[in-house]
Short mmCIF file of C-alpha atoms and ligand atoms in Angstrom, two decimals:
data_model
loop_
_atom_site.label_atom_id
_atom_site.label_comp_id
_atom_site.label_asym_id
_atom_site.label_seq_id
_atom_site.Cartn_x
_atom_site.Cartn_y
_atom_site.Cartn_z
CA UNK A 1 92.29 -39.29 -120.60
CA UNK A 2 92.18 -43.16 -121.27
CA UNK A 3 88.89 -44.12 -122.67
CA UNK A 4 86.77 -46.75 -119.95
CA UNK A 5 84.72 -49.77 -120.40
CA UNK A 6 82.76 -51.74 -117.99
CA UNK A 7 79.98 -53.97 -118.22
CA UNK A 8 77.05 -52.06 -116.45
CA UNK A 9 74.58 -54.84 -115.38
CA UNK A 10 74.35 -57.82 -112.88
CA UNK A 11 75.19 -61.09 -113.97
CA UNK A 12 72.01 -63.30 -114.77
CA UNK A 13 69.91 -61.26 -116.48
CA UNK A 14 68.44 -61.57 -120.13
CA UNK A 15 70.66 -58.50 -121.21
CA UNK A 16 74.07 -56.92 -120.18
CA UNK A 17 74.89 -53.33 -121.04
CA UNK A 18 79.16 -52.48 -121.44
CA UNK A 19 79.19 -48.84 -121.25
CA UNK A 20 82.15 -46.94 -122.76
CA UNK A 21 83.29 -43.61 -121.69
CA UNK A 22 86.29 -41.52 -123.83
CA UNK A 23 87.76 -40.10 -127.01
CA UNK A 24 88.24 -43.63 -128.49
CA UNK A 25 84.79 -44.99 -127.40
CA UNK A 26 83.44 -45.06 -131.14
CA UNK A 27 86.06 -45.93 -133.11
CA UNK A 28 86.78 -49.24 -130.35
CA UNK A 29 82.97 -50.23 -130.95
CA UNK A 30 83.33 -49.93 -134.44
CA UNK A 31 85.70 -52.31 -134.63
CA UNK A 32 83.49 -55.00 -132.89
CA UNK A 33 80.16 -54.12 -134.02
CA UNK A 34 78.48 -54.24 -137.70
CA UNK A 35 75.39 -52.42 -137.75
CA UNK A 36 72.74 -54.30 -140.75
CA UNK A 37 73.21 -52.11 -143.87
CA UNK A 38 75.55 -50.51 -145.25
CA UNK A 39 76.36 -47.61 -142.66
CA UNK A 40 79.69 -48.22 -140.23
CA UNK A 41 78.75 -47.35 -137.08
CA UNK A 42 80.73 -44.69 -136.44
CA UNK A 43 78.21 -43.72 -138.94
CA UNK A 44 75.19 -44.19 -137.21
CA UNK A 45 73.80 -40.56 -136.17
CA UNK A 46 74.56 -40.23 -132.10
CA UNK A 47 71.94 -41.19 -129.98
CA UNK A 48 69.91 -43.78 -132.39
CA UNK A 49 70.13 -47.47 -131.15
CA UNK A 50 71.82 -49.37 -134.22
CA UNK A 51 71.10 -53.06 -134.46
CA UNK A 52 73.65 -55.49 -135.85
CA UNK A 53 76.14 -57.90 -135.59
CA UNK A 54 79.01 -58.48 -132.19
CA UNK A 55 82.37 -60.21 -132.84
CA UNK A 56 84.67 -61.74 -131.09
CA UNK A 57 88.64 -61.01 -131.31
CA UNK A 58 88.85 -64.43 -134.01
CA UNK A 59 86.05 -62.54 -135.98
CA UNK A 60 83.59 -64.95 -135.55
CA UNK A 61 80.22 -63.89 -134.43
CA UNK A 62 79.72 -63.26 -130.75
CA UNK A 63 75.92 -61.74 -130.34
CA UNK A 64 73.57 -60.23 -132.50
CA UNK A 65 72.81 -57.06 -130.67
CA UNK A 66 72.32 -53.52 -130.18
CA UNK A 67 74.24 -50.46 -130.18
CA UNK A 68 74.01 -46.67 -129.68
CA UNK A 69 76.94 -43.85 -129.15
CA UNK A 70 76.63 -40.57 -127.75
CA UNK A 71 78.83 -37.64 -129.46
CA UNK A 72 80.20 -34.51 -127.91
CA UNK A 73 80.22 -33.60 -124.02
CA UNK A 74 76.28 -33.49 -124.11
CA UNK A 75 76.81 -36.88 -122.03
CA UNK A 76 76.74 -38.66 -118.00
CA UNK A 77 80.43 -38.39 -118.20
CA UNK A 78 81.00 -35.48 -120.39
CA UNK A 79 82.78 -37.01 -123.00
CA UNK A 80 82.05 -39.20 -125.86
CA UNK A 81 80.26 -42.50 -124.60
CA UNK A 82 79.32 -45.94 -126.65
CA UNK A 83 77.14 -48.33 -125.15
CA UNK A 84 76.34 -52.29 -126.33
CA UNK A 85 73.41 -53.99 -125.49
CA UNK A 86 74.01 -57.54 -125.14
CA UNK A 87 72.23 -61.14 -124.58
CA UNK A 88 73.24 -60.99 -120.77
CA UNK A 89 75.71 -64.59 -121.23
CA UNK A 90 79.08 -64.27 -119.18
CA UNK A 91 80.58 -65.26 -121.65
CA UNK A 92 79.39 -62.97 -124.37
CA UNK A 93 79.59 -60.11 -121.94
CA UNK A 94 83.38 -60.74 -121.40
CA UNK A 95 84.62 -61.40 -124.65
CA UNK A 96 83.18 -58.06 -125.79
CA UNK A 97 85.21 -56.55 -123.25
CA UNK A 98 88.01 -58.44 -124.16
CA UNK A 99 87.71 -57.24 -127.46
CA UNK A 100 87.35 -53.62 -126.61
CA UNK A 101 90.83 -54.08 -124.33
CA UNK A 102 92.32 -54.62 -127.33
CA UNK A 103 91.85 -51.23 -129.14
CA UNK A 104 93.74 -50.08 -125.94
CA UNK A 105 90.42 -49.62 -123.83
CA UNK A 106 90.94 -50.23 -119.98
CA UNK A 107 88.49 -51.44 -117.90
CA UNK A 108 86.82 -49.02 -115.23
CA UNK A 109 87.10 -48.63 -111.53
CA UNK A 110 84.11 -48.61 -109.23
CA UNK A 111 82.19 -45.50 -109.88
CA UNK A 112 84.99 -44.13 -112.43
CA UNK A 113 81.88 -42.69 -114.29
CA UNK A 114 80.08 -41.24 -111.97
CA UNK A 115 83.81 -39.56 -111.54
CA UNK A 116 84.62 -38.53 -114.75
CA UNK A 117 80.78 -36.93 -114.95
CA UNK A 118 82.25 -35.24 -110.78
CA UNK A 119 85.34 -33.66 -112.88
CA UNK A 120 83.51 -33.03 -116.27
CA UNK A 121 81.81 -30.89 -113.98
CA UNK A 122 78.40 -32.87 -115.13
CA UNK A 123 77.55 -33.05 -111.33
CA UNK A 124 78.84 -31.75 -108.05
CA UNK A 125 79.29 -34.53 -105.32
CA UNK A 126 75.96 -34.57 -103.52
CA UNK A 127 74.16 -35.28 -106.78
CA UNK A 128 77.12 -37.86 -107.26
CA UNK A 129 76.63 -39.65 -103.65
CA UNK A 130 72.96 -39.65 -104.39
CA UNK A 131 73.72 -41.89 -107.87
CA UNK A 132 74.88 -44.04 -105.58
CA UNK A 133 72.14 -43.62 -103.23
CA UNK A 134 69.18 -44.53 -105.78
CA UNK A 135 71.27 -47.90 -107.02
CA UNK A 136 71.36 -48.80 -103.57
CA UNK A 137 67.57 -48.18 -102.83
CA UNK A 138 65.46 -50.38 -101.05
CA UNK A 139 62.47 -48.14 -100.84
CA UNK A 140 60.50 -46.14 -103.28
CA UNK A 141 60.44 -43.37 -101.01
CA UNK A 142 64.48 -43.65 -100.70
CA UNK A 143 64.31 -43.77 -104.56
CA UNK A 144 62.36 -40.50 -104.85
CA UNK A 145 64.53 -39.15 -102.54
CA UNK A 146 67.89 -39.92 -104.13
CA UNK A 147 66.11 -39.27 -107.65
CA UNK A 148 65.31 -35.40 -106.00
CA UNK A 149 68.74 -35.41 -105.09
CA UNK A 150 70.49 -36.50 -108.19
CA UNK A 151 68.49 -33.14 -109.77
CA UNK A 152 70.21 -30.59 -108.13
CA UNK A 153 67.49 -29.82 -105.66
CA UNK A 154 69.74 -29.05 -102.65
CA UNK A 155 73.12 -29.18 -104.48
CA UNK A 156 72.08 -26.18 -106.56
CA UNK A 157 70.85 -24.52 -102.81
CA UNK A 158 73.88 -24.82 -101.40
CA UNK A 159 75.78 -23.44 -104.27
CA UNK A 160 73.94 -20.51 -103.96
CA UNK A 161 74.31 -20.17 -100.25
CA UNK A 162 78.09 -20.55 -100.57
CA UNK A 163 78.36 -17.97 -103.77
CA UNK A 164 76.63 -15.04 -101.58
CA UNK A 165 78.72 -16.09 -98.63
CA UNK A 166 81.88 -15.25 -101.25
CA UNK A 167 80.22 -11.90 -102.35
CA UNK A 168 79.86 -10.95 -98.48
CA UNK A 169 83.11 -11.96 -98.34
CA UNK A 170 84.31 -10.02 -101.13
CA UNK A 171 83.25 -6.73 -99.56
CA UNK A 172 84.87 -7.64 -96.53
CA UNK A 173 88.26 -8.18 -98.13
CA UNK A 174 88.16 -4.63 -99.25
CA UNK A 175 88.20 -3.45 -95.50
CA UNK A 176 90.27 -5.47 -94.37
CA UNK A 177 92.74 -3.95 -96.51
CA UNK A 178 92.26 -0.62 -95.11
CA UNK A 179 92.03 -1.55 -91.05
CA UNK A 180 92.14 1.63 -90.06
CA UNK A 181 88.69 2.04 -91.54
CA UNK A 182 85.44 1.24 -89.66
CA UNK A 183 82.86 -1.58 -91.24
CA UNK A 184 80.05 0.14 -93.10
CA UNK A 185 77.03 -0.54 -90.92
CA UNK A 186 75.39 -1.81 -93.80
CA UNK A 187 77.72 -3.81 -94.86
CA UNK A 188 78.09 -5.50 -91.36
CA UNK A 189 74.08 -5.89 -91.47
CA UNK A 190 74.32 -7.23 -95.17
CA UNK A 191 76.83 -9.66 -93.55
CA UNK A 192 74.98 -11.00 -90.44
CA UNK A 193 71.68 -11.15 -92.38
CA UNK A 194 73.17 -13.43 -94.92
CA UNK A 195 74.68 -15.49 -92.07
CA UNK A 196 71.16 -15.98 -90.38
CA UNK A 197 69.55 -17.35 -93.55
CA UNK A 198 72.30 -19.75 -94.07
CA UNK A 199 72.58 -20.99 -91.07
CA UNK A 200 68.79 -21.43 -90.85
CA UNK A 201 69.15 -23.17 -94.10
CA UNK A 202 72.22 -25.52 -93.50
CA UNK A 203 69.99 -26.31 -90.12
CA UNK A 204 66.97 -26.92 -91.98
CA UNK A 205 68.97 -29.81 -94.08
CA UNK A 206 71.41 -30.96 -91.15
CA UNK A 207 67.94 -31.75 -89.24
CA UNK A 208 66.78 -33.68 -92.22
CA UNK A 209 69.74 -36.20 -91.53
CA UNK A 210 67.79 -38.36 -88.63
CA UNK A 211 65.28 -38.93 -91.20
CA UNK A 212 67.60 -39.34 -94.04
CA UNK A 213 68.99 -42.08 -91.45
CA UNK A 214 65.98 -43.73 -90.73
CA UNK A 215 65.15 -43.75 -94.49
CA UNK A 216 68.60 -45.58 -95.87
CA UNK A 217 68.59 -47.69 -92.45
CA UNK A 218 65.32 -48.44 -90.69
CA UNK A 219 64.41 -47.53 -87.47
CA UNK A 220 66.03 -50.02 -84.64
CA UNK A 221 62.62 -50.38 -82.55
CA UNK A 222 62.95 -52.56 -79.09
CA UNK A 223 59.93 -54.26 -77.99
CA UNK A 224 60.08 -54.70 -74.18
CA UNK A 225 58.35 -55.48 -71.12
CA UNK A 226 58.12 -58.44 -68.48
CA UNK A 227 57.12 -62.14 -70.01
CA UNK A 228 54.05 -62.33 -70.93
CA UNK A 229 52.38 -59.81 -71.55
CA UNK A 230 52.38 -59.98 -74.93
CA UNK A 231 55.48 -58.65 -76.75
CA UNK A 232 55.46 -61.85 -79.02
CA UNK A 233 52.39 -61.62 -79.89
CA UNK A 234 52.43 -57.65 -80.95
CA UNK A 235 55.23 -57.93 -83.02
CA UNK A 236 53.08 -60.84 -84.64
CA UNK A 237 50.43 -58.39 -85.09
CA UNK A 238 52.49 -56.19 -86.52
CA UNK A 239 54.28 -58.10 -88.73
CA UNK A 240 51.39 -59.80 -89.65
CA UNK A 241 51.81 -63.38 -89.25
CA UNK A 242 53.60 -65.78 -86.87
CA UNK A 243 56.86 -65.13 -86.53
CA UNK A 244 57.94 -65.45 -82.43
CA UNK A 245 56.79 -68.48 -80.52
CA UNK A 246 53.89 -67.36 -78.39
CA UNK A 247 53.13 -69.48 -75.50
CA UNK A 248 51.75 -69.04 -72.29
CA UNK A 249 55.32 -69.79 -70.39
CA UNK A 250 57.07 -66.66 -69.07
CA UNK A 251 60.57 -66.77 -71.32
CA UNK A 252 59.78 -68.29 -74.27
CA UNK A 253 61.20 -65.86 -76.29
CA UNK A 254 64.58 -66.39 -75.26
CA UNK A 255 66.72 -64.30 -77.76
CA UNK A 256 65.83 -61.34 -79.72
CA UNK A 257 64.16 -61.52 -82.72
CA UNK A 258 64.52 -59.05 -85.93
CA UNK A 259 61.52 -58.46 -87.88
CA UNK A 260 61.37 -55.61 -90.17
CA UNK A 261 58.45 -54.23 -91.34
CA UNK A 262 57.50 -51.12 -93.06
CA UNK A 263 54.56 -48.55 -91.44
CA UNK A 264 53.95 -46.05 -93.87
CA UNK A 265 57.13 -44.76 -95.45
CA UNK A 266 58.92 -45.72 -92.72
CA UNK A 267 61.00 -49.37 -92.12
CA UNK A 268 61.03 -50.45 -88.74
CA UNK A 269 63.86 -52.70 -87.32
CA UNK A 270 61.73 -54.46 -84.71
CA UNK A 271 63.77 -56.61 -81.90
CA UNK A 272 61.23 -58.59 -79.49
CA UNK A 273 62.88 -58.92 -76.55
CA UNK A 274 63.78 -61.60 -73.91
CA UNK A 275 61.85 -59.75 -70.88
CA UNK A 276 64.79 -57.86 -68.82
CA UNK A 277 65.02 -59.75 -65.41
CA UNK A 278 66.92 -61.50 -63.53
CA UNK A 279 67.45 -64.78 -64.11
CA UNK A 280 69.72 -68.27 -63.46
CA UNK A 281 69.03 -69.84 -66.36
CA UNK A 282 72.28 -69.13 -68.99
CA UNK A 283 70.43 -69.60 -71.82
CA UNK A 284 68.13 -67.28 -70.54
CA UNK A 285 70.91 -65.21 -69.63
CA UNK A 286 72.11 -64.31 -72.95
CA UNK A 287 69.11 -63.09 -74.01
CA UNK A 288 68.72 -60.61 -71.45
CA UNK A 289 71.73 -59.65 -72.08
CA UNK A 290 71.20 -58.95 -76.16
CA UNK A 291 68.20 -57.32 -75.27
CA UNK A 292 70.02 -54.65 -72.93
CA UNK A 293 72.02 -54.47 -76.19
CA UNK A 294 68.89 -54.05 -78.27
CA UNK A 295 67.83 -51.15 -75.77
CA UNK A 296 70.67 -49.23 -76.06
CA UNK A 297 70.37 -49.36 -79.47
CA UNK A 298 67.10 -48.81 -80.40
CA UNK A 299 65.70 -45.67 -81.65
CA UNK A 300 62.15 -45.98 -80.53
CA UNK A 301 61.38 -48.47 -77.59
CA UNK A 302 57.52 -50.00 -77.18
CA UNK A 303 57.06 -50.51 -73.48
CA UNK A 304 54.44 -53.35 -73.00
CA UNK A 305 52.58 -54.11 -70.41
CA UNK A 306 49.53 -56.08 -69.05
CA UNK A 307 46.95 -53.75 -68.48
CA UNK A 308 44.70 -55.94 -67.21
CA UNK A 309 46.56 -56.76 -64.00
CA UNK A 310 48.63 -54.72 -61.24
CA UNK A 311 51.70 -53.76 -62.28
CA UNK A 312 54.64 -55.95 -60.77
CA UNK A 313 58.09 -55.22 -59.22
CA UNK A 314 58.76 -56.96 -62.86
CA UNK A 315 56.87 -54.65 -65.02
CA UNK A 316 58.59 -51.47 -63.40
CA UNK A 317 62.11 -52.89 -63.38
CA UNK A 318 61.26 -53.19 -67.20
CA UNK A 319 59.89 -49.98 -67.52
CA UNK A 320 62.77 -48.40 -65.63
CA UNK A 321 64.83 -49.77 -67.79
CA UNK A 322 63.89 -48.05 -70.44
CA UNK A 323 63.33 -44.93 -69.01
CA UNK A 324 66.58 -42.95 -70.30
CA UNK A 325 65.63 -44.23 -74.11
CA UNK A 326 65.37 -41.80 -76.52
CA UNK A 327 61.74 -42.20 -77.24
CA UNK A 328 59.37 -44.54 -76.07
CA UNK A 329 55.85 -45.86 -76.53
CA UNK A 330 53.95 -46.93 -73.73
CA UNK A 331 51.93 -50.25 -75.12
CA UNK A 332 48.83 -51.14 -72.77
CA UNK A 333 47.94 -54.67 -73.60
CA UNK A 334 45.29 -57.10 -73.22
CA UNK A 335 43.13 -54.33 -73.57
CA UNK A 336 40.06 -57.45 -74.72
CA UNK A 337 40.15 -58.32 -70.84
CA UNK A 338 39.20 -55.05 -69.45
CA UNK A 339 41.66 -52.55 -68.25
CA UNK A 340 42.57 -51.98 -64.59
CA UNK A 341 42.95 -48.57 -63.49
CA UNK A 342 45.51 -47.55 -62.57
CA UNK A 343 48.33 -44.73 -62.51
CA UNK A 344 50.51 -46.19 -65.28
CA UNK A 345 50.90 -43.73 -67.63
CA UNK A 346 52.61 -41.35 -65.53
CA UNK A 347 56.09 -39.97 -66.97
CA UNK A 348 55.10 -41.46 -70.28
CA UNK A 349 54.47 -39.09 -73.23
CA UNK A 350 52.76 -41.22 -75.72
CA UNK A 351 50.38 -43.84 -74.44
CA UNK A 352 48.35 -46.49 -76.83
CA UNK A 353 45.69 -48.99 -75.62
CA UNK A 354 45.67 -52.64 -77.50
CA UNK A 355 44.70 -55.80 -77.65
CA UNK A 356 47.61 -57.19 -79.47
CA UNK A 357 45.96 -60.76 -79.69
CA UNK A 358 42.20 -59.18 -81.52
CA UNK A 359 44.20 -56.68 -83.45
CA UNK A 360 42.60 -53.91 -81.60
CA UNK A 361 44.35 -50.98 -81.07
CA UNK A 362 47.06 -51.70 -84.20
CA UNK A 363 46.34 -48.83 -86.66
CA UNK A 364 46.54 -46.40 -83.77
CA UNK A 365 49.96 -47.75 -82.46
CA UNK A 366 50.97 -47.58 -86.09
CA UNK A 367 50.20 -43.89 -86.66
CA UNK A 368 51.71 -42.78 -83.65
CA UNK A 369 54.96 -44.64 -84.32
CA UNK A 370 54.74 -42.58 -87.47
CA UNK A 371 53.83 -39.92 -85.36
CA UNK A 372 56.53 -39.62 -83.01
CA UNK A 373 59.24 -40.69 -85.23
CA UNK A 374 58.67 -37.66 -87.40
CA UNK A 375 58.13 -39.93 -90.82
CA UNK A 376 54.52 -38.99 -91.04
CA UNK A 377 53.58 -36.52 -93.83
CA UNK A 378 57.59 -36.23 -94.87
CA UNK A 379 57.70 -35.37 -98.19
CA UNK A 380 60.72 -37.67 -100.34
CA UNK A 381 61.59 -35.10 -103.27
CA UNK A 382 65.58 -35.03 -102.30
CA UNK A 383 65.34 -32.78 -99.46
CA UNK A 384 66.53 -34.75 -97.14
CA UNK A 385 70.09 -35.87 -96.22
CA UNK A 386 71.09 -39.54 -95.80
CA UNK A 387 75.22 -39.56 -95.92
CA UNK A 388 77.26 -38.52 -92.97
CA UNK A 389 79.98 -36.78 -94.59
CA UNK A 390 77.32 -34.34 -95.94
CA UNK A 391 75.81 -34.04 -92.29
CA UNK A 392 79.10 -33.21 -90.80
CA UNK A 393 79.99 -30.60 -93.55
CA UNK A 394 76.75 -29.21 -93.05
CA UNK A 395 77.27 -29.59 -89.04
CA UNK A 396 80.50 -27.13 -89.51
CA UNK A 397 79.41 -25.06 -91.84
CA UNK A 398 76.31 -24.09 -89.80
CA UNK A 399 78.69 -23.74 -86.63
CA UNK A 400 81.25 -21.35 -88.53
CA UNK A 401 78.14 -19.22 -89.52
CA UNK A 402 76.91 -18.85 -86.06
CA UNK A 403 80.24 -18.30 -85.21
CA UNK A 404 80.58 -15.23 -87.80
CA UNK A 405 77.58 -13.98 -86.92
CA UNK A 406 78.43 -13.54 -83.24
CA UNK A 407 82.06 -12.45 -84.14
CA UNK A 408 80.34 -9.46 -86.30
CA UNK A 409 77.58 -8.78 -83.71
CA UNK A 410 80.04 -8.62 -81.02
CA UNK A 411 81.95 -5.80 -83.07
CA UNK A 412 84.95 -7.59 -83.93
CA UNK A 413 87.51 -7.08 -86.73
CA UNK A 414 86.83 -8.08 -90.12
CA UNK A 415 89.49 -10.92 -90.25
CA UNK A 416 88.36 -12.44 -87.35
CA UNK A 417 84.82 -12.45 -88.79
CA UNK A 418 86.40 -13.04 -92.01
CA UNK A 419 88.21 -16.20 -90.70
CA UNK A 420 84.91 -18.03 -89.75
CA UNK A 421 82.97 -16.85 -93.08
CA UNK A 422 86.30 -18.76 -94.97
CA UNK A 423 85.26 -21.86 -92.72
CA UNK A 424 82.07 -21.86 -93.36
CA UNK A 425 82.87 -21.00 -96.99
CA UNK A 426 85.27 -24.68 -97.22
CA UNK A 427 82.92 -26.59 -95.46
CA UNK A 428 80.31 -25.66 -97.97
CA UNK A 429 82.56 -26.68 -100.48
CA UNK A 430 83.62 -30.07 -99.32
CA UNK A 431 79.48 -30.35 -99.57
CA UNK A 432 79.44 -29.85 -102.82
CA UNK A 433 82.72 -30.75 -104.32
CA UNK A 434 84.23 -27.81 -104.92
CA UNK A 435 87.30 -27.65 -101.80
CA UNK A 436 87.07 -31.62 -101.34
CA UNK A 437 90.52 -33.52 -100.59
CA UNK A 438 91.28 -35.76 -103.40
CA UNK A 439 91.48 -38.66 -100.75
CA UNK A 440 88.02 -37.99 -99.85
CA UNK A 441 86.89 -37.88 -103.73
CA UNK A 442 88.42 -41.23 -104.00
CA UNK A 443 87.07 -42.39 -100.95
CA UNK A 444 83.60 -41.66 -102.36
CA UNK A 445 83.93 -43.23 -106.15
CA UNK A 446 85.29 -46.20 -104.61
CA UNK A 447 82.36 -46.79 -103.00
CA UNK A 448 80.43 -47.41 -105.91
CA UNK A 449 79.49 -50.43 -107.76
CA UNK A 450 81.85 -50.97 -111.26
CA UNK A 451 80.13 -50.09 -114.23
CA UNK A 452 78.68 -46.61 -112.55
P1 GDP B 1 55.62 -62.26 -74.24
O1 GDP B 1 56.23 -63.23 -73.28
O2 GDP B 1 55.61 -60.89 -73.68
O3 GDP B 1 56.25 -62.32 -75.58
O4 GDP B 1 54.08 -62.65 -74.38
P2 GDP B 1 53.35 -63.51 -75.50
O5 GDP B 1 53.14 -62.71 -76.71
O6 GDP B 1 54.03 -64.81 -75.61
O7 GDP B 1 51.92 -63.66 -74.82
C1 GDP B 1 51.74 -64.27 -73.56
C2 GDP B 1 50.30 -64.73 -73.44
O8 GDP B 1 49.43 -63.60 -73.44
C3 GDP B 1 49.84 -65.60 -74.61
O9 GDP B 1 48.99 -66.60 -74.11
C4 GDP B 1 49.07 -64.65 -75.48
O10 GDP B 1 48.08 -65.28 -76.26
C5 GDP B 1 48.45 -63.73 -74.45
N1 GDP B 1 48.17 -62.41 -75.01
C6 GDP B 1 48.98 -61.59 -75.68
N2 GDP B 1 48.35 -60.46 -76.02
C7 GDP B 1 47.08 -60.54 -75.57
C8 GDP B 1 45.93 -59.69 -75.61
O11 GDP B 1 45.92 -58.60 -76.21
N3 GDP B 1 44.82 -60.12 -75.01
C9 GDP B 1 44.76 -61.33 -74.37
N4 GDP B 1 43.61 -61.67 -73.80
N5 GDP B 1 45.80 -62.16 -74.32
C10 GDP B 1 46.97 -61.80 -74.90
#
């Protein structure tokens, strides 16, 4: 295989790393690199960080730097890797390169490393995705998460689950052969017993993908109600400082506004809304419109309203509007003024009192938006599921099991049980690598930043 070279790091910074990956990965940094002393090197035991001398292709002196090479397949990419450790100039960064190139190096594709380490068989592809997944993190949690991943911590599971669902299989082969045979009782309750725990398990993890979502994404959140009653004004208290106009003019918020903000573990896309009504004004207009939009798109909606006055023909259009969301939060407001009773809460699940303008109120809207959204108490050790490939794998493999099951349960023949136990046995493997279309594989790697 050609031997690689990329430079690893983002332009700007004080140093740049060009990683090497391949058979001539020493020998190419040897001829670039002086270590001080007498050793070459090539020399240099693996593993220890040499300092020395860089130069460029006219021999004169480039960088004084460091360098380290790692021997054997005991590696990311399971072959012999060299690494420099440069002053992080453009310039410096590129000639080395350049000078690599010419002992018949190539430079690397996005995420050819992370590739080489897929068919080194270093890593399966969920621990590969999830490289990719802790580069691109933008929360610690999502960092833990990715980190758990990149460990094995549900690849190995699903190895495992897909290994006994070839030794069931196995035994079922051997029947097959011989149709004129009955199943072995045992064997058929061996079979469907196997098939309940992994579909329980492949559930377990496909359920994990909302949060997985929520993690990598953010939660779209819709703040809505009729003007003025104080949607400005909570997202200001949740954001913590001013960010909508708050005035005492119905409409002055007349677009949506995206704030996010982070409750917990959890980031929260929050769009304050133009109030949904009716209205001539086409400015005006838009807005309503984009906060329809918002609606329909958010996961979570908070419902505010005045409670210190009757409801208006206003206030329910609004919260009919929302009625057919997903999940929303009722948001009683003005709370400082004194409440009105009155029968408001009805067909709403989770209510919350608050003065939005004396902070009152906040920490318990908070926890039950952690609440309700699941993200309370989740624990962020790789368990969870964040790519949609690996949900819809998951999604089929879970259906083929249930489909076994009720194919053996029903007392059908072993190939037709057989045939859904192969399914469930593929989509496994397209989890983990193992039956995964090369289009697919390249689809993945070419995700990836260059230098991976
Ligand atoms: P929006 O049109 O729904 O965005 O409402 P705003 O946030 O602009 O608030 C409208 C008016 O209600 C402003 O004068 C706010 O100061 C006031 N307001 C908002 N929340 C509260 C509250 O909790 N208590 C009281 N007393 N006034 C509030």
């Amino acid at each position: 295989m050609d031997t690689i070279a990329a430079i690893a790091t983002a332009t700007g910074g004080a140093i740049g790393i060009i990683r090497v990956s391949g058979d001539k990965a020493v020998s190419a940094v040897n001829k670039i690199f002086k270590p001080i002393g007498k050793k070459q090197f090539s020399d240099i035991p693996s593993r220890m960080l040499a300092y020395g001398t860089l130069y460029d292709r006219l021999g004169n002196v480039l960088d004084s730097c460091m360098a380290v090479h790692f021997d054997g397949d005991k590696t990311y990419t399971g072959e012999p890797m060299a690494e420099l450790q440069l002053h992080g100039s453009p310039a410096v960064l590129s000639e080395a390169l350049s000078g690599l190139f010419e002992q018949g190096i190539r430079q690397a594709q996005a995420g050819e490393f992370t590739r080489r380490a897929f068919l080194n068989g270093k890593m399966n592809l969920m621990q590969a995705e999830a490289v990719s997944d802790l580069i691109a993190a933008h929360s610690l949690e999502a960092a833990n998460n990715a980190a758990g991943q990149i460990s094995g911590i549900v690849a190995n599971g699903m190895d495992e689950l897909r290994q006994k669902l070839i030794g069931v299989s196995a035994h079922f082969l051997a029947v097959v052969d011989y149709p004129d045979e009955d199943i072995d009782p045992f064997l058929e309750n061996e079979l469907c017993n196997t098939l309940i725990e992994t579909e329980n398990k492949l559930h377990e993890l496909r359920a994990s993908y909302e949060r997985g979502r929520i993690l990598r994404e953010g939660l779209p959140c819709a703040i809505v109600g009729r003007p003025n009653v104080g949607k400005s004004t909570l997202l200001n208290a949740l954001v913590g400082f001013e960010r909508a106009i708050v005035t005492d003019i119905a409409g002055t918020t007349r677009d949506t506004i995206e704030e996010v903000i982070r409750i917990g573990s959890l980031t929260l896309r929050l769009q304050d809304t133009a109030g949904i009504r009716e209205s001539q004004d086409i400015v005006e207009q838009i807005g309503v419109e984009r906060a329809k939009k918002a609606v329909d798109e958010a996961a979570l909606v908070l419902a505010v309203i005045d409670g210190s006055v009757q409801l208006s023909k206003q206030d329910i259009d609004a919260l009919n509007s929302v009625r057919n969301s997903p999940l929303v939060i009722l948001v009683v407001n003005k709370s400082d003024k004194g409440l009105t009773e009155q029968n408001i809460t009805k067909g709403f699940e989770h209510v919350v009192k608050i003065s939005a303008k004396q902070g009152e109120g906040i920490e318990q809207l908070r926890d039950m938006i952690l609440s309700v959204t699941g993200m309370n108490n989740v624990v962020f050790d790789g368990g969870i599921i964040t790519n949609a490939r690996q949900a819809d794998a998951l999604n089929r493999a879970e259906i083929a099991c249930s489909q076994a099951r009720k194919a053996a349960q029903s007392g059908m023949t072993p190939d037709a049980i057989l045939q859904d136990v192969e399914a469930a046995i593929s989509a496994l493997g397209e989890l983990t690598g193992q039956s995964v279309r090369e289009d697919i594989i390249q689809d993945i790697f070419s995700r990836f930043c260059v230098g991976k």
